[in-house]
JSON list of C-alpha atoms in Angstrom, two decimals:
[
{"chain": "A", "resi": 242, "resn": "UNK", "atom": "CA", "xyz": [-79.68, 30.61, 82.80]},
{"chain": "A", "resi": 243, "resn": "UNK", "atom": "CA", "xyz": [-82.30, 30.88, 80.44]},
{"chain": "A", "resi": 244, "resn": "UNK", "atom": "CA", "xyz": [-81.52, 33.33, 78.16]},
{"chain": "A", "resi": 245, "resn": "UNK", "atom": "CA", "xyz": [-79.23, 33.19, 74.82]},
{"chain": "A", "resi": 246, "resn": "UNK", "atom": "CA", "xyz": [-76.19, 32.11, 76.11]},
{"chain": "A", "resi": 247, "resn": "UNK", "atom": "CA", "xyz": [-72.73, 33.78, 73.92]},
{"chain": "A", "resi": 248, "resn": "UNK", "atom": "CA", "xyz": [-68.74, 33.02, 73.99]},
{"chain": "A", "resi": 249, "resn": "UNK", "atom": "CA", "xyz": [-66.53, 34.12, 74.41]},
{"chain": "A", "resi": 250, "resn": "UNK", "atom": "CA", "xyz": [-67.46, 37.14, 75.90]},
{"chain": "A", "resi": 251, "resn": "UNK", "atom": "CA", "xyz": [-64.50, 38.59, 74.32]},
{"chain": "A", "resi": 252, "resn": "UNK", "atom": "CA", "xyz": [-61.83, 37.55, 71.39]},
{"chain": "A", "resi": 253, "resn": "UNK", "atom": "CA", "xyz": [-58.71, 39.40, 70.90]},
{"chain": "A", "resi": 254, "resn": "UNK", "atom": "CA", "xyz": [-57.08, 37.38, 67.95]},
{"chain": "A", "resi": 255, "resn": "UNK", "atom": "CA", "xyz": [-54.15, 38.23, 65.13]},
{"chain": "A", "resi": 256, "resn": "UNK", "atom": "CA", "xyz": [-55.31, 39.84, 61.62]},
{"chain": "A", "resi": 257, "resn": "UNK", "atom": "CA", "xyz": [-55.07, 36.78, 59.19]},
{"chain": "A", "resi": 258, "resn": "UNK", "atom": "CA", "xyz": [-56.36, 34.07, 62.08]},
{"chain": "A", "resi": 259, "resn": "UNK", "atom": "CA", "xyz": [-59.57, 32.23, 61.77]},
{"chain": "A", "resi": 260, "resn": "UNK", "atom": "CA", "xyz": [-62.02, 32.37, 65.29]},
{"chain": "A", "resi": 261, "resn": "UNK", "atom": "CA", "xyz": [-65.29, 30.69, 65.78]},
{"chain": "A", "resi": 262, "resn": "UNK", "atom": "CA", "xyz": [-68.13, 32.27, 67.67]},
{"chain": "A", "resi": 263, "resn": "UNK", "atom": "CA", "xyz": [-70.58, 30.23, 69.61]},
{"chain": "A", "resi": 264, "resn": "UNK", "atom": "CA", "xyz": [-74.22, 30.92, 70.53]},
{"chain": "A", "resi": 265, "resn": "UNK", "atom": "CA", "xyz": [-76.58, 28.65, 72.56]},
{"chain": "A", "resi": 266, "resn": "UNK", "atom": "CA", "xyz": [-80.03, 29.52, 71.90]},
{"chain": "A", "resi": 267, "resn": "UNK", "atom": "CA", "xyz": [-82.90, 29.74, 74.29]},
{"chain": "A", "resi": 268, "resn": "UNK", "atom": "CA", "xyz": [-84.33, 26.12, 74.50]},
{"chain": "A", "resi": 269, "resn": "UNK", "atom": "CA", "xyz": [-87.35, 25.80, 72.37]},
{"chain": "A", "resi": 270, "resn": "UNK", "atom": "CA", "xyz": [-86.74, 28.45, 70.00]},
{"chain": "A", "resi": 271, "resn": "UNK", "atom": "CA", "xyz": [-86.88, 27.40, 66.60]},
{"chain": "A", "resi": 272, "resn": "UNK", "atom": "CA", "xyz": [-85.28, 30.65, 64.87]},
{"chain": "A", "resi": 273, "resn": "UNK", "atom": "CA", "xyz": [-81.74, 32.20, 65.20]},
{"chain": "A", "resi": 274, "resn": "UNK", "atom": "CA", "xyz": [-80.02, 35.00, 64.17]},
{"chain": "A", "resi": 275, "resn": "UNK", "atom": "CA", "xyz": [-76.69, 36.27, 64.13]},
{"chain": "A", "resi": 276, "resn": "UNK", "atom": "CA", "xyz": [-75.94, 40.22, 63.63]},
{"chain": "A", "resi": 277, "resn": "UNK", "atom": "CA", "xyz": [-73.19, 42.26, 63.78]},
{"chain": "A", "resi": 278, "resn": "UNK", "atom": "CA", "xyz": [-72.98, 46.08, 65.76]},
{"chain": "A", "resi": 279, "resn": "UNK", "atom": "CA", "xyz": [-69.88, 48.17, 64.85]},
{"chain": "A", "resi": 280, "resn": "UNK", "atom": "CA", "xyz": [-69.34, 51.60, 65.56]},
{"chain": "A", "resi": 281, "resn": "UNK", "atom": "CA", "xyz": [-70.84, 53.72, 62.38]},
{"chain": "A", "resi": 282, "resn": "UNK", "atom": "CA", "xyz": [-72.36, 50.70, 60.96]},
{"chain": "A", "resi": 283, "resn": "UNK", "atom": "CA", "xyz": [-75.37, 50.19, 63.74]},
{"chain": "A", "resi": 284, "resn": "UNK", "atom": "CA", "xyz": [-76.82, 46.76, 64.34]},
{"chain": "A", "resi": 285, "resn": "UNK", "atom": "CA", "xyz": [-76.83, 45.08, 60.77]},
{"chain": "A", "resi": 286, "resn": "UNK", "atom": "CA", "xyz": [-78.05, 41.29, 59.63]},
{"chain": "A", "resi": 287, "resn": "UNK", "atom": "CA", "xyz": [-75.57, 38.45, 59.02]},
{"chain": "A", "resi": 288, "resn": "UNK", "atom": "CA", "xyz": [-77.50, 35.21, 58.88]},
{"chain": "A", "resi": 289, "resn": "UNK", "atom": "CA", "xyz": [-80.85, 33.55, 60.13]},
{"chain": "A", "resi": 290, "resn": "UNK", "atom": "CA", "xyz": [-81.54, 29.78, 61.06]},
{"chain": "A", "resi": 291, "resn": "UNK", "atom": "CA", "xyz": [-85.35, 28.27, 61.08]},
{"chain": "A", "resi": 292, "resn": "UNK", "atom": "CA", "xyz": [-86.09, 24.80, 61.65]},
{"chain": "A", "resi": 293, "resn": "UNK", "atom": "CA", "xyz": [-84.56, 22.34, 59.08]},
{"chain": "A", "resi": 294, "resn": "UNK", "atom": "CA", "xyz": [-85.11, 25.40, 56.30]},
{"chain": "A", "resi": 295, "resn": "UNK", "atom": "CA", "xyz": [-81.81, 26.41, 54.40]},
{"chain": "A", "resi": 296, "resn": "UNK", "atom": "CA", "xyz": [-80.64, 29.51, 56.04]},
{"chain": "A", "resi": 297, "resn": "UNK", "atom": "CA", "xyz": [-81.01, 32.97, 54.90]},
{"chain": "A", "resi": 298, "resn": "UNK", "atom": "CA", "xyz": [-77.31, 34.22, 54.47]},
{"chain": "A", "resi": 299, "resn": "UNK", "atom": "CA", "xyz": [-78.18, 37.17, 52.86]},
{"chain": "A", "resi": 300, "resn": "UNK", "atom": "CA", "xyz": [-76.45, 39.34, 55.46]},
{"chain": "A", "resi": 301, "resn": "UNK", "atom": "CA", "xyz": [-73.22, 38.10, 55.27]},
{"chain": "A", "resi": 302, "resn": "UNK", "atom": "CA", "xyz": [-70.62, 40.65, 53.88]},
{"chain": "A", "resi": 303, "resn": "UNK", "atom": "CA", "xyz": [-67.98, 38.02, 52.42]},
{"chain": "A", "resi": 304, "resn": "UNK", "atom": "CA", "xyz": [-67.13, 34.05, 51.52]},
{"chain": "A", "resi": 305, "resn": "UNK", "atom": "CA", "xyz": [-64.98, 34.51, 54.86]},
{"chain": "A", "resi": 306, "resn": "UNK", "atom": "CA", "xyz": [-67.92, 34.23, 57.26]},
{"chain": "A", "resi": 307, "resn": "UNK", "atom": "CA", "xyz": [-69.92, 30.94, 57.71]},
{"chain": "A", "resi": 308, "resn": "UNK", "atom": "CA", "xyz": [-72.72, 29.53, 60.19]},
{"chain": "A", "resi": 309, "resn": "UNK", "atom": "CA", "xyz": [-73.55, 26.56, 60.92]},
{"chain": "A", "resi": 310, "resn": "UNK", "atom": "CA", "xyz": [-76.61, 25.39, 63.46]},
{"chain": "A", "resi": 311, "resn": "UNK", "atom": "CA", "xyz": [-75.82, 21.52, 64.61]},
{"chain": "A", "resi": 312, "resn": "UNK", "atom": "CA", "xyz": [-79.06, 19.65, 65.94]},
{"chain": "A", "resi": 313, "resn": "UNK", "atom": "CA", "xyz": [-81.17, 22.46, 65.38]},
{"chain": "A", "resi": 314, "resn": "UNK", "atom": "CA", "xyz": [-79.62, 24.31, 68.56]},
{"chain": "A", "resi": 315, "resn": "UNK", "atom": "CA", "xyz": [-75.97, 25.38, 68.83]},
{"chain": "A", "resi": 316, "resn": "UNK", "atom": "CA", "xyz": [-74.95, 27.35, 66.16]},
{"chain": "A", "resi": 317, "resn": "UNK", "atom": "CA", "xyz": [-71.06, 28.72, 65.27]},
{"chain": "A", "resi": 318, "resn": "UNK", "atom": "CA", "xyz": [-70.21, 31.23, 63.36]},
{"chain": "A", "resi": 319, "resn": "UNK", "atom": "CA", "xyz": [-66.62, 30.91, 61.29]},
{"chain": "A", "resi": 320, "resn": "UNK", "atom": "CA", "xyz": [-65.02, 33.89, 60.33]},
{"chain": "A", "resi": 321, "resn": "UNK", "atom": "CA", "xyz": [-62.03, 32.66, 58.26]},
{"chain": "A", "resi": 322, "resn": "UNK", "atom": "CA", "xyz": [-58.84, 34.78, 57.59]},
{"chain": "A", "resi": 323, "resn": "UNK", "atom": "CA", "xyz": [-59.92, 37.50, 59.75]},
{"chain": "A", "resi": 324, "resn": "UNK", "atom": "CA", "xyz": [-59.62, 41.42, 58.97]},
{"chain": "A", "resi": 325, "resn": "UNK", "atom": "CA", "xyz": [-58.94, 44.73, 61.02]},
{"chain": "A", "resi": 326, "resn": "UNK", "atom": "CA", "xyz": [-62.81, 45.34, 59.94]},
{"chain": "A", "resi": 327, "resn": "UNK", "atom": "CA", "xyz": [-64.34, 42.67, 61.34]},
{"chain": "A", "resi": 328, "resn": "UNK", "atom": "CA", "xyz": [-63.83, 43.99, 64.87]},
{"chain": "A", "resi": 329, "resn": "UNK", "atom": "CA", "xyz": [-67.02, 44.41, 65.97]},
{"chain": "A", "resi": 330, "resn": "UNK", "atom": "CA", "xyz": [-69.95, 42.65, 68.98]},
{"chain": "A", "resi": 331, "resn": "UNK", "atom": "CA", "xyz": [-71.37, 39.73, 67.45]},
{"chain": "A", "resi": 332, "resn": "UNK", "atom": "CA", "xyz": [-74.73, 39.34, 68.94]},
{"chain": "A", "resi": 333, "resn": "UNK", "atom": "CA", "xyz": [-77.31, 36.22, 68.83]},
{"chain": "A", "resi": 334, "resn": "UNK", "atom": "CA", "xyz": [-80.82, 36.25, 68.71]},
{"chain": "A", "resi": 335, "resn": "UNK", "atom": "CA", "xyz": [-83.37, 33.71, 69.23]},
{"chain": "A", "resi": 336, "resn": "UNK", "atom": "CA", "xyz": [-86.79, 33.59, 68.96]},
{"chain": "A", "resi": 337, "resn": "UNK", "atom": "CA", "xyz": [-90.17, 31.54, 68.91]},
{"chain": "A", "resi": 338, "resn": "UNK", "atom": "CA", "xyz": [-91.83, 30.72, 65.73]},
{"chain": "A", "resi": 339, "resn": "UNK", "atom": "CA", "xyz": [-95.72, 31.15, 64.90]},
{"chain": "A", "resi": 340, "resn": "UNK", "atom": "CA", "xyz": [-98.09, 31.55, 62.85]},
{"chain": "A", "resi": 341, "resn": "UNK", "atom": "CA", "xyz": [-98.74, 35.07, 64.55]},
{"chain": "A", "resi": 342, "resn": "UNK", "atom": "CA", "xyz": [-95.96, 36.90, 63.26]},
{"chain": "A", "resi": 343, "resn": "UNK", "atom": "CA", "xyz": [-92.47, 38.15, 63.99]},
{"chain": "A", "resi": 344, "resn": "UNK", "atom": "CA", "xyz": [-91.91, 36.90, 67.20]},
{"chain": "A", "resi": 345, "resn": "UNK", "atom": "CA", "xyz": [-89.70, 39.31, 69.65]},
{"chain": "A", "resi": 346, "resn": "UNK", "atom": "CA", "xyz": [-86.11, 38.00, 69.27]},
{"chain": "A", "resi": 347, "resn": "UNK", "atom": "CA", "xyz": [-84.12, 37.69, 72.37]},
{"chain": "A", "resi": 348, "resn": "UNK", "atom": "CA", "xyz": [-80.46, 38.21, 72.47]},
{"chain": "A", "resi": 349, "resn": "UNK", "atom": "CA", "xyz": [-77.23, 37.52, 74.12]},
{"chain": "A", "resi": 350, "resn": "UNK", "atom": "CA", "xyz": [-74.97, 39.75, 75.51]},
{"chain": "A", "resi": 351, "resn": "UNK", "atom": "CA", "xyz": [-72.52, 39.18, 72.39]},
{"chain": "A", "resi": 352, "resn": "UNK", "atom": "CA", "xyz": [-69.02, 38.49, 71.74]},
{"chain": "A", "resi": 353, "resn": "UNK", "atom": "CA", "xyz": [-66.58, 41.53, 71.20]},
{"chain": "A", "resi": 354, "resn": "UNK", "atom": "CA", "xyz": [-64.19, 40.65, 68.89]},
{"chain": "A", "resi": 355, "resn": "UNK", "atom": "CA", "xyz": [-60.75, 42.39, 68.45]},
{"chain": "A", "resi": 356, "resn": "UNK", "atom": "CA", "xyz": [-58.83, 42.19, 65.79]},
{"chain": "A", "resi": 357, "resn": "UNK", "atom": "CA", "xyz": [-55.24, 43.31, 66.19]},
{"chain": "B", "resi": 72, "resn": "UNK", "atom": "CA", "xyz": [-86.51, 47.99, 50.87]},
{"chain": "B", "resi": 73, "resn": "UNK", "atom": "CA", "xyz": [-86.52, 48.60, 54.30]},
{"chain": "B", "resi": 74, "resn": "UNK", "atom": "CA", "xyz": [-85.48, 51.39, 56.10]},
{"chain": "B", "resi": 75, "resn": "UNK", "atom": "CA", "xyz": [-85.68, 52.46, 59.67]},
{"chain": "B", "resi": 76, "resn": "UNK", "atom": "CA", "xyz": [-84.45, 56.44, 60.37]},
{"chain": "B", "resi": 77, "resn": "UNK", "atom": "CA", "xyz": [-83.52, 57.55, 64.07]},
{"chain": "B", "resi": 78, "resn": "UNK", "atom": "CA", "xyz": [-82.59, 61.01, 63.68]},
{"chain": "B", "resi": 79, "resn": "UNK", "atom": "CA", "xyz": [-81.56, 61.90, 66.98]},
{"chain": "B", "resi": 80, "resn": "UNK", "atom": "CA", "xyz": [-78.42, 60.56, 67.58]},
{"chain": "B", "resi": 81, "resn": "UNK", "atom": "CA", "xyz": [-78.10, 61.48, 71.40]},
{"chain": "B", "resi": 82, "resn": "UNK", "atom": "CA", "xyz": [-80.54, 62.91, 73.70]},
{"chain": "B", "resi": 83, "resn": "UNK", "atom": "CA", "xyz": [-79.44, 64.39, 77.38]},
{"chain": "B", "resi": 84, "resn": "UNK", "atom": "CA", "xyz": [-82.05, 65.85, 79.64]},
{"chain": "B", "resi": 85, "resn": "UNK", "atom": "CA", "xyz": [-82.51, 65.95, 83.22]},
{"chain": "B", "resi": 86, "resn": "UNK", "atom": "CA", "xyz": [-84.28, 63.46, 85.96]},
{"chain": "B", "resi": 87, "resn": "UNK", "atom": "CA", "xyz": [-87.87, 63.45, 85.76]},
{"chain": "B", "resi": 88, "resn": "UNK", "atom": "CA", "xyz": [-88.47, 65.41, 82.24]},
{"chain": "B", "resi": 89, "resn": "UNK", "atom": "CA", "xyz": [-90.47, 63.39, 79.63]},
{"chain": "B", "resi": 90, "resn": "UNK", "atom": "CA", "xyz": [-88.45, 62.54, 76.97]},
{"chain": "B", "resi": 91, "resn": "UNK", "atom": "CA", "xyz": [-90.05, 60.98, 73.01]},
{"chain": "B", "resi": 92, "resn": "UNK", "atom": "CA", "xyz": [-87.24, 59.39, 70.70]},
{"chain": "B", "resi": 93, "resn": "UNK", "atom": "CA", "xyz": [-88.38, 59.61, 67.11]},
{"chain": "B", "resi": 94, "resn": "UNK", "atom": "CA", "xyz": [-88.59, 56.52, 64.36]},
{"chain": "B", "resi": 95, "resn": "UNK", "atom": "CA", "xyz": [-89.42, 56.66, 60.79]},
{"chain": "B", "resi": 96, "resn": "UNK", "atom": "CA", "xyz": [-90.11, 53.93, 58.65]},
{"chain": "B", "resi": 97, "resn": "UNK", "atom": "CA", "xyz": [-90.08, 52.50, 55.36]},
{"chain": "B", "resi": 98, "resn": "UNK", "atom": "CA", "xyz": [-91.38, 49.90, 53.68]},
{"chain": "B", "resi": 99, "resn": "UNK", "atom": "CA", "xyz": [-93.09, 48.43, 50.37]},
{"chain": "B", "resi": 100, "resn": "UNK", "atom": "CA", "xyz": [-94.92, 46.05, 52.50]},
{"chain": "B", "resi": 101, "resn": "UNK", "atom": "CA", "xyz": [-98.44, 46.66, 54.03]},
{"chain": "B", "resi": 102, "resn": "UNK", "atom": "CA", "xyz": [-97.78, 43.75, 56.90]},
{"chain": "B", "resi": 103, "resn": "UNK", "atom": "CA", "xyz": [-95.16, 44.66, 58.85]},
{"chain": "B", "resi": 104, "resn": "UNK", "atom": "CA", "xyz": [-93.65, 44.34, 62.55]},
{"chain": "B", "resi": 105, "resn": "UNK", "atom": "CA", "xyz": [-92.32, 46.88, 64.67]},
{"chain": "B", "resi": 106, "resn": "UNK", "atom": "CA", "xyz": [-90.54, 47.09, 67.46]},
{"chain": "B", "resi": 107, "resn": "UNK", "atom": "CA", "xyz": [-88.16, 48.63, 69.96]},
{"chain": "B", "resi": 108, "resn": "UNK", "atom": "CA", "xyz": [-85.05, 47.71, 71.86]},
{"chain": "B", "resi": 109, "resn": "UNK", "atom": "CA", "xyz": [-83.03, 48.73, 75.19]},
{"chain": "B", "resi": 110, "resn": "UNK", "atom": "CA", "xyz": [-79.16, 48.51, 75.26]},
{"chain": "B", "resi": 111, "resn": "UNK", "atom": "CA", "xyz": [-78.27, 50.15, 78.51]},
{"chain": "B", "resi": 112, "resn": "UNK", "atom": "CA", "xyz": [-74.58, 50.56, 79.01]},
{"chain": "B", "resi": 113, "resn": "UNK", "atom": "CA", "xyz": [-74.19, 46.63, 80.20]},
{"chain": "B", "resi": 114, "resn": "UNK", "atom": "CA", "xyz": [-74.60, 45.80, 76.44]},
{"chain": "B", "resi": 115, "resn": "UNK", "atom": "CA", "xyz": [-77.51, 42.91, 75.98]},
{"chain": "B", "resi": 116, "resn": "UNK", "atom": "CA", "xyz": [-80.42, 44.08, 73.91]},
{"chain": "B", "resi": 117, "resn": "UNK", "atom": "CA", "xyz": [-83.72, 43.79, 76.07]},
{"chain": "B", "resi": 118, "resn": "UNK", "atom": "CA", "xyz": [-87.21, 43.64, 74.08]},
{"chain": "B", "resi": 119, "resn": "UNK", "atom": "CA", "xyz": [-89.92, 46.51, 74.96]},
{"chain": "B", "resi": 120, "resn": "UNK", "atom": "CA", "xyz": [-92.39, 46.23, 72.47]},
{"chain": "B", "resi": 121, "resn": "UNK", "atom": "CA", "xyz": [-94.10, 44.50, 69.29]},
{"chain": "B", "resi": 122, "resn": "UNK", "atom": "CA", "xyz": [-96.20, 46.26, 66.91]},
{"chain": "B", "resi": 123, "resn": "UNK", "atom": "CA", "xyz": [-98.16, 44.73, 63.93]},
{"chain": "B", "resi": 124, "resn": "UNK", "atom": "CA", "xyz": [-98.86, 47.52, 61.16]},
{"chain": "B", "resi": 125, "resn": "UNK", "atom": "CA", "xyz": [-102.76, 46.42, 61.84]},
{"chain": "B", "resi": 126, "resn": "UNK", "atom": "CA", "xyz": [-102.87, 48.06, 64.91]},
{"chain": "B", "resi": 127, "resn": "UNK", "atom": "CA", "xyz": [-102.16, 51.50, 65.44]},
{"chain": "B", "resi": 128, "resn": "UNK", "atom": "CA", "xyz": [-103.52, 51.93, 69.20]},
{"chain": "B", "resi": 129, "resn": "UNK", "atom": "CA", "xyz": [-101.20, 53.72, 71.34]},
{"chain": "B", "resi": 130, "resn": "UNK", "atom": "CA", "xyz": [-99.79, 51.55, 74.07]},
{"chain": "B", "resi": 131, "resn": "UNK", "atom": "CA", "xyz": [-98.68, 52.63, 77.50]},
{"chain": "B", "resi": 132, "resn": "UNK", "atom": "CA", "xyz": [-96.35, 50.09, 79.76]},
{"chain": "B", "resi": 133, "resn": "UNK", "atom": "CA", "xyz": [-95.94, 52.33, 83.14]},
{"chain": "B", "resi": 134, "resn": "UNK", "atom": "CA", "xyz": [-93.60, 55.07, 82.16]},
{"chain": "B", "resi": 135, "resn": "UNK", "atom": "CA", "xyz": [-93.35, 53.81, 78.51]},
{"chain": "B", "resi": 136, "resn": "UNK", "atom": "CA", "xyz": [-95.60, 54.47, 76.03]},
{"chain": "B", "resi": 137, "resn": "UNK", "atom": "CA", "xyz": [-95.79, 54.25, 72.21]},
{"chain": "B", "resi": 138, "resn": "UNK", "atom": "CA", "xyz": [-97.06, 56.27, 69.60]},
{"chain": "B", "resi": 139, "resn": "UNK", "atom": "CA", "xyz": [-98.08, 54.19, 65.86]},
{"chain": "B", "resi": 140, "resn": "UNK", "atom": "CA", "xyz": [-98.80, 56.47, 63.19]},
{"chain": "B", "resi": 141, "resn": "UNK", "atom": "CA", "xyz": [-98.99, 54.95, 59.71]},
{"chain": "B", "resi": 142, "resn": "UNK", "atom": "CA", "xyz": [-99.56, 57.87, 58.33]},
{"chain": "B", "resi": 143, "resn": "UNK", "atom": "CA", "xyz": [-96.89, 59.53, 59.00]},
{"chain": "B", "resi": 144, "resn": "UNK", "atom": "CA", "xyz": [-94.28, 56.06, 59.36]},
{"chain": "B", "resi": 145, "resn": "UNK", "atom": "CA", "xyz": [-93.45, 56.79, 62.65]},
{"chain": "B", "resi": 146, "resn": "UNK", "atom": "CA", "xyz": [-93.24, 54.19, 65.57]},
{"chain": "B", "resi": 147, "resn": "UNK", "atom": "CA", "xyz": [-92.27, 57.44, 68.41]},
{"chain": "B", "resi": 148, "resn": "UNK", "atom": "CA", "xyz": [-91.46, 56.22, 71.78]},
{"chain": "B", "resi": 149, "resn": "UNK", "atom": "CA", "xyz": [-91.89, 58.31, 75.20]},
{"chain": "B", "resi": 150, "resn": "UNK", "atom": "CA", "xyz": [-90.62, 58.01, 78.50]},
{"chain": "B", "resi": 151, "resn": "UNK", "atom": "CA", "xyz": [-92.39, 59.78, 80.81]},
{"chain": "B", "resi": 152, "resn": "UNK", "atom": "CA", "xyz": [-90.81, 61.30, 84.49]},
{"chain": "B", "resi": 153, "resn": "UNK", "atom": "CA", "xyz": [-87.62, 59.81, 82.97]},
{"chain": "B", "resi": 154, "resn": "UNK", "atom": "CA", "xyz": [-84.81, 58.24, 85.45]},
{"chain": "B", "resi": 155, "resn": "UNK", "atom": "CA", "xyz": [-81.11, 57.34, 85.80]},
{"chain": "B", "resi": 156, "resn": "UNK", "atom": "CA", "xyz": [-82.00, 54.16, 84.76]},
{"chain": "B", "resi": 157, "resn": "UNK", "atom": "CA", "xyz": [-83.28, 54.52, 81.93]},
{"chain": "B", "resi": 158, "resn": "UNK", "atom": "CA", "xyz": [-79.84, 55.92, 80.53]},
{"chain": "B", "resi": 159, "resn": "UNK", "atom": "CA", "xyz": [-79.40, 53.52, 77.37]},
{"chain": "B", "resi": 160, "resn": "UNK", "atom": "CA", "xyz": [-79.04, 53.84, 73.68]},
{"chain": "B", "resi": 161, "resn": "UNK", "atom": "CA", "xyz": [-82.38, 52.66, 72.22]},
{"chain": "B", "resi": 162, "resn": "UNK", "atom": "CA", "xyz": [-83.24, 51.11, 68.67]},
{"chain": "B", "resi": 163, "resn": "UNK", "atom": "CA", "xyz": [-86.08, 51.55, 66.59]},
{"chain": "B", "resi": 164, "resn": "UNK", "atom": "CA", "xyz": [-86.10, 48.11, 64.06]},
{"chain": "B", "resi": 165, "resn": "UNK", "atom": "CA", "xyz": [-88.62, 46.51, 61.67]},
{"chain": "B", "resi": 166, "resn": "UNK", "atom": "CA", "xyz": [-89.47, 43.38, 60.33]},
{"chain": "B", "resi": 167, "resn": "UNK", "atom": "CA", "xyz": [-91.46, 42.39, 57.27]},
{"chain": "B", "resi": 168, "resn": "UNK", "atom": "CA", "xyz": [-94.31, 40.07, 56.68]},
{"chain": "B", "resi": 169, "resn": "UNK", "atom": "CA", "xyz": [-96.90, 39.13, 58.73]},
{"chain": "B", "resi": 170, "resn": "UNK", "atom": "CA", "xyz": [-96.26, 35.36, 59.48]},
{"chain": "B", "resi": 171, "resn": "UNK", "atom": "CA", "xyz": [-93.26, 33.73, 60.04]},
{"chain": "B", "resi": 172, "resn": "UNK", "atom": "CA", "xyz": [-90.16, 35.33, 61.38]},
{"chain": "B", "resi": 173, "resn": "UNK", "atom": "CA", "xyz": [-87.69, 37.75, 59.16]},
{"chain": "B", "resi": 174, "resn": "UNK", "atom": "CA", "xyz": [-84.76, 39.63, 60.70]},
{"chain": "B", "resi": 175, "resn": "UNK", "atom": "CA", "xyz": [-84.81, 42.77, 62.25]},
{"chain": "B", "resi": 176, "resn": "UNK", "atom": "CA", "xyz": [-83.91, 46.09, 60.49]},
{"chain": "B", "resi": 177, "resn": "UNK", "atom": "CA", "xyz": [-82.54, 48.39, 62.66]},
{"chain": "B", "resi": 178, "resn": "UNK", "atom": "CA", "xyz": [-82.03, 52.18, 62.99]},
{"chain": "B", "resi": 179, "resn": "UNK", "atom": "CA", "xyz": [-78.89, 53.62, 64.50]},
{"chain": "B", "resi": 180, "resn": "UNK", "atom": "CA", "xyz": [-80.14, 54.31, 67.38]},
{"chain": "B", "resi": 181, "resn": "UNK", "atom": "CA", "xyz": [-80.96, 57.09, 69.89]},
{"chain": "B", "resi": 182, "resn": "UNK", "atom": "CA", "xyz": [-78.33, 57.45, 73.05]},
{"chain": "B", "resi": 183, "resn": "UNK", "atom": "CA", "xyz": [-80.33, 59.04, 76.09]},
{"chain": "B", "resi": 184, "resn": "UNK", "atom": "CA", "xyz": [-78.63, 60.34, 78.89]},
{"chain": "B", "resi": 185, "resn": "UNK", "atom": "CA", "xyz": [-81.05, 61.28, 81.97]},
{"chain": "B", "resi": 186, "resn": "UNK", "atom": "CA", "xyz": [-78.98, 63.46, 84.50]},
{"chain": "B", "resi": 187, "resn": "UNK", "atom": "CA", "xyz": [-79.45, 63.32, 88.17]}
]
């Protein structure tokens, strides 16, 4: 299809193991995000990808999550050693870049993750 | 720093009343984006509306319309003759600067329930 394209749809994994979430981006979007939406917490920030620029990791609530964007496209994000509290949807965004401000961002349906 | 407020967590009312879910603001900045987001029970988060802090004409979309208010912070969204399908929690979010892309603050969220 053409939207953001997320998987798994759903990870059940071990406290302790490290999983790897993938989003594929709508094709010609420059910009992509990665947030997080647990139950309390609301929709909240993890990372954002633009161009060749160094991402913005500001958002990211310990060493134990990474991201990585290959080619300008794909990106994965790594969380390492995984907690109880990281059970959450993952959700990716992508959007267009302008000079005309904020684009809209699109998303994916997300990736539950589990952690048992 | 940014702030987004939805103060009603859930709202339940019955098909075909007009419903307005309430969002307040904040920010240092005096460029900003608004906008507002549909998560209906599937999960993905579908785009309604952009809002740059220049332009504070309402904006009506067939059932949908928005009220800006700068003065008061608010970004209050209506649905008018409301319908089973538009059963969803709804976010409020807002984005700083005016060019280039930042990520998306988000409020809670509003869950409405429209009963047949």
């Amino acid at each position: 299809g053409a939207g953001v394209s997320q998987s798994p749809s759903n990870k059940v994994t071990e406290k302790g193991k490290d999983v790897e979430l993938r989003c594929d981006p709508i094709s010609g979007h420059t910009a992509l995000y990665w947030y997080r939406q647990s139950l309390g917490q609301g929709l909240e920030f993890l990372i954002y990808f633009q161009g060749n620029s160094a991402p913005d990791k500001s958002g990211l609530p310990s060493d134990r999550f990474s991201a990585e964007r290959t080619g300008g496209s794909v990106s994965t994000l790594t969380i390492q050693r995984t907690q109880q509290e990281d059970s959450a949807v993952y959700l990716c965004a992508s959007s267009l870049v302008s000079g005309q401000g904020n684009q809209p961002q699109h998303f994916g349906d997300g990736t539950r993750l589990s952690i048992l | 720093a940014q702030k987004v407020t939805q103060a009603q967590t859930e709202i339940s009312v019955v098909e075909k009343e007009d419903v307005t879910l309430d969002c307040v603001y904040e920010t240092r900045d005096t460029t900003y984006y608004l906008f507002w987001y549909k998560q209906p029970p599937s999960g993905e988060l579908v785009f309604l509306i952009r809002r740059n802090s220049f332009d504070e004409q309402n904006e009506i979309s067939g059932r949908y319309s928005w009220n800006f208010q700068k003065s008061t912070s608010s970004f209050n969204f209506t649905i008018t003759a409301s319908q089973v399908v538009d059963s969803a929690v709804y976010f409020c979010a807002l984005s700083e600067r005016y060019s280039g892309n930042t990520p998306l603050v988000f409020g809670k969220g509003t869950r409405l329930s429209v009963i047949a």
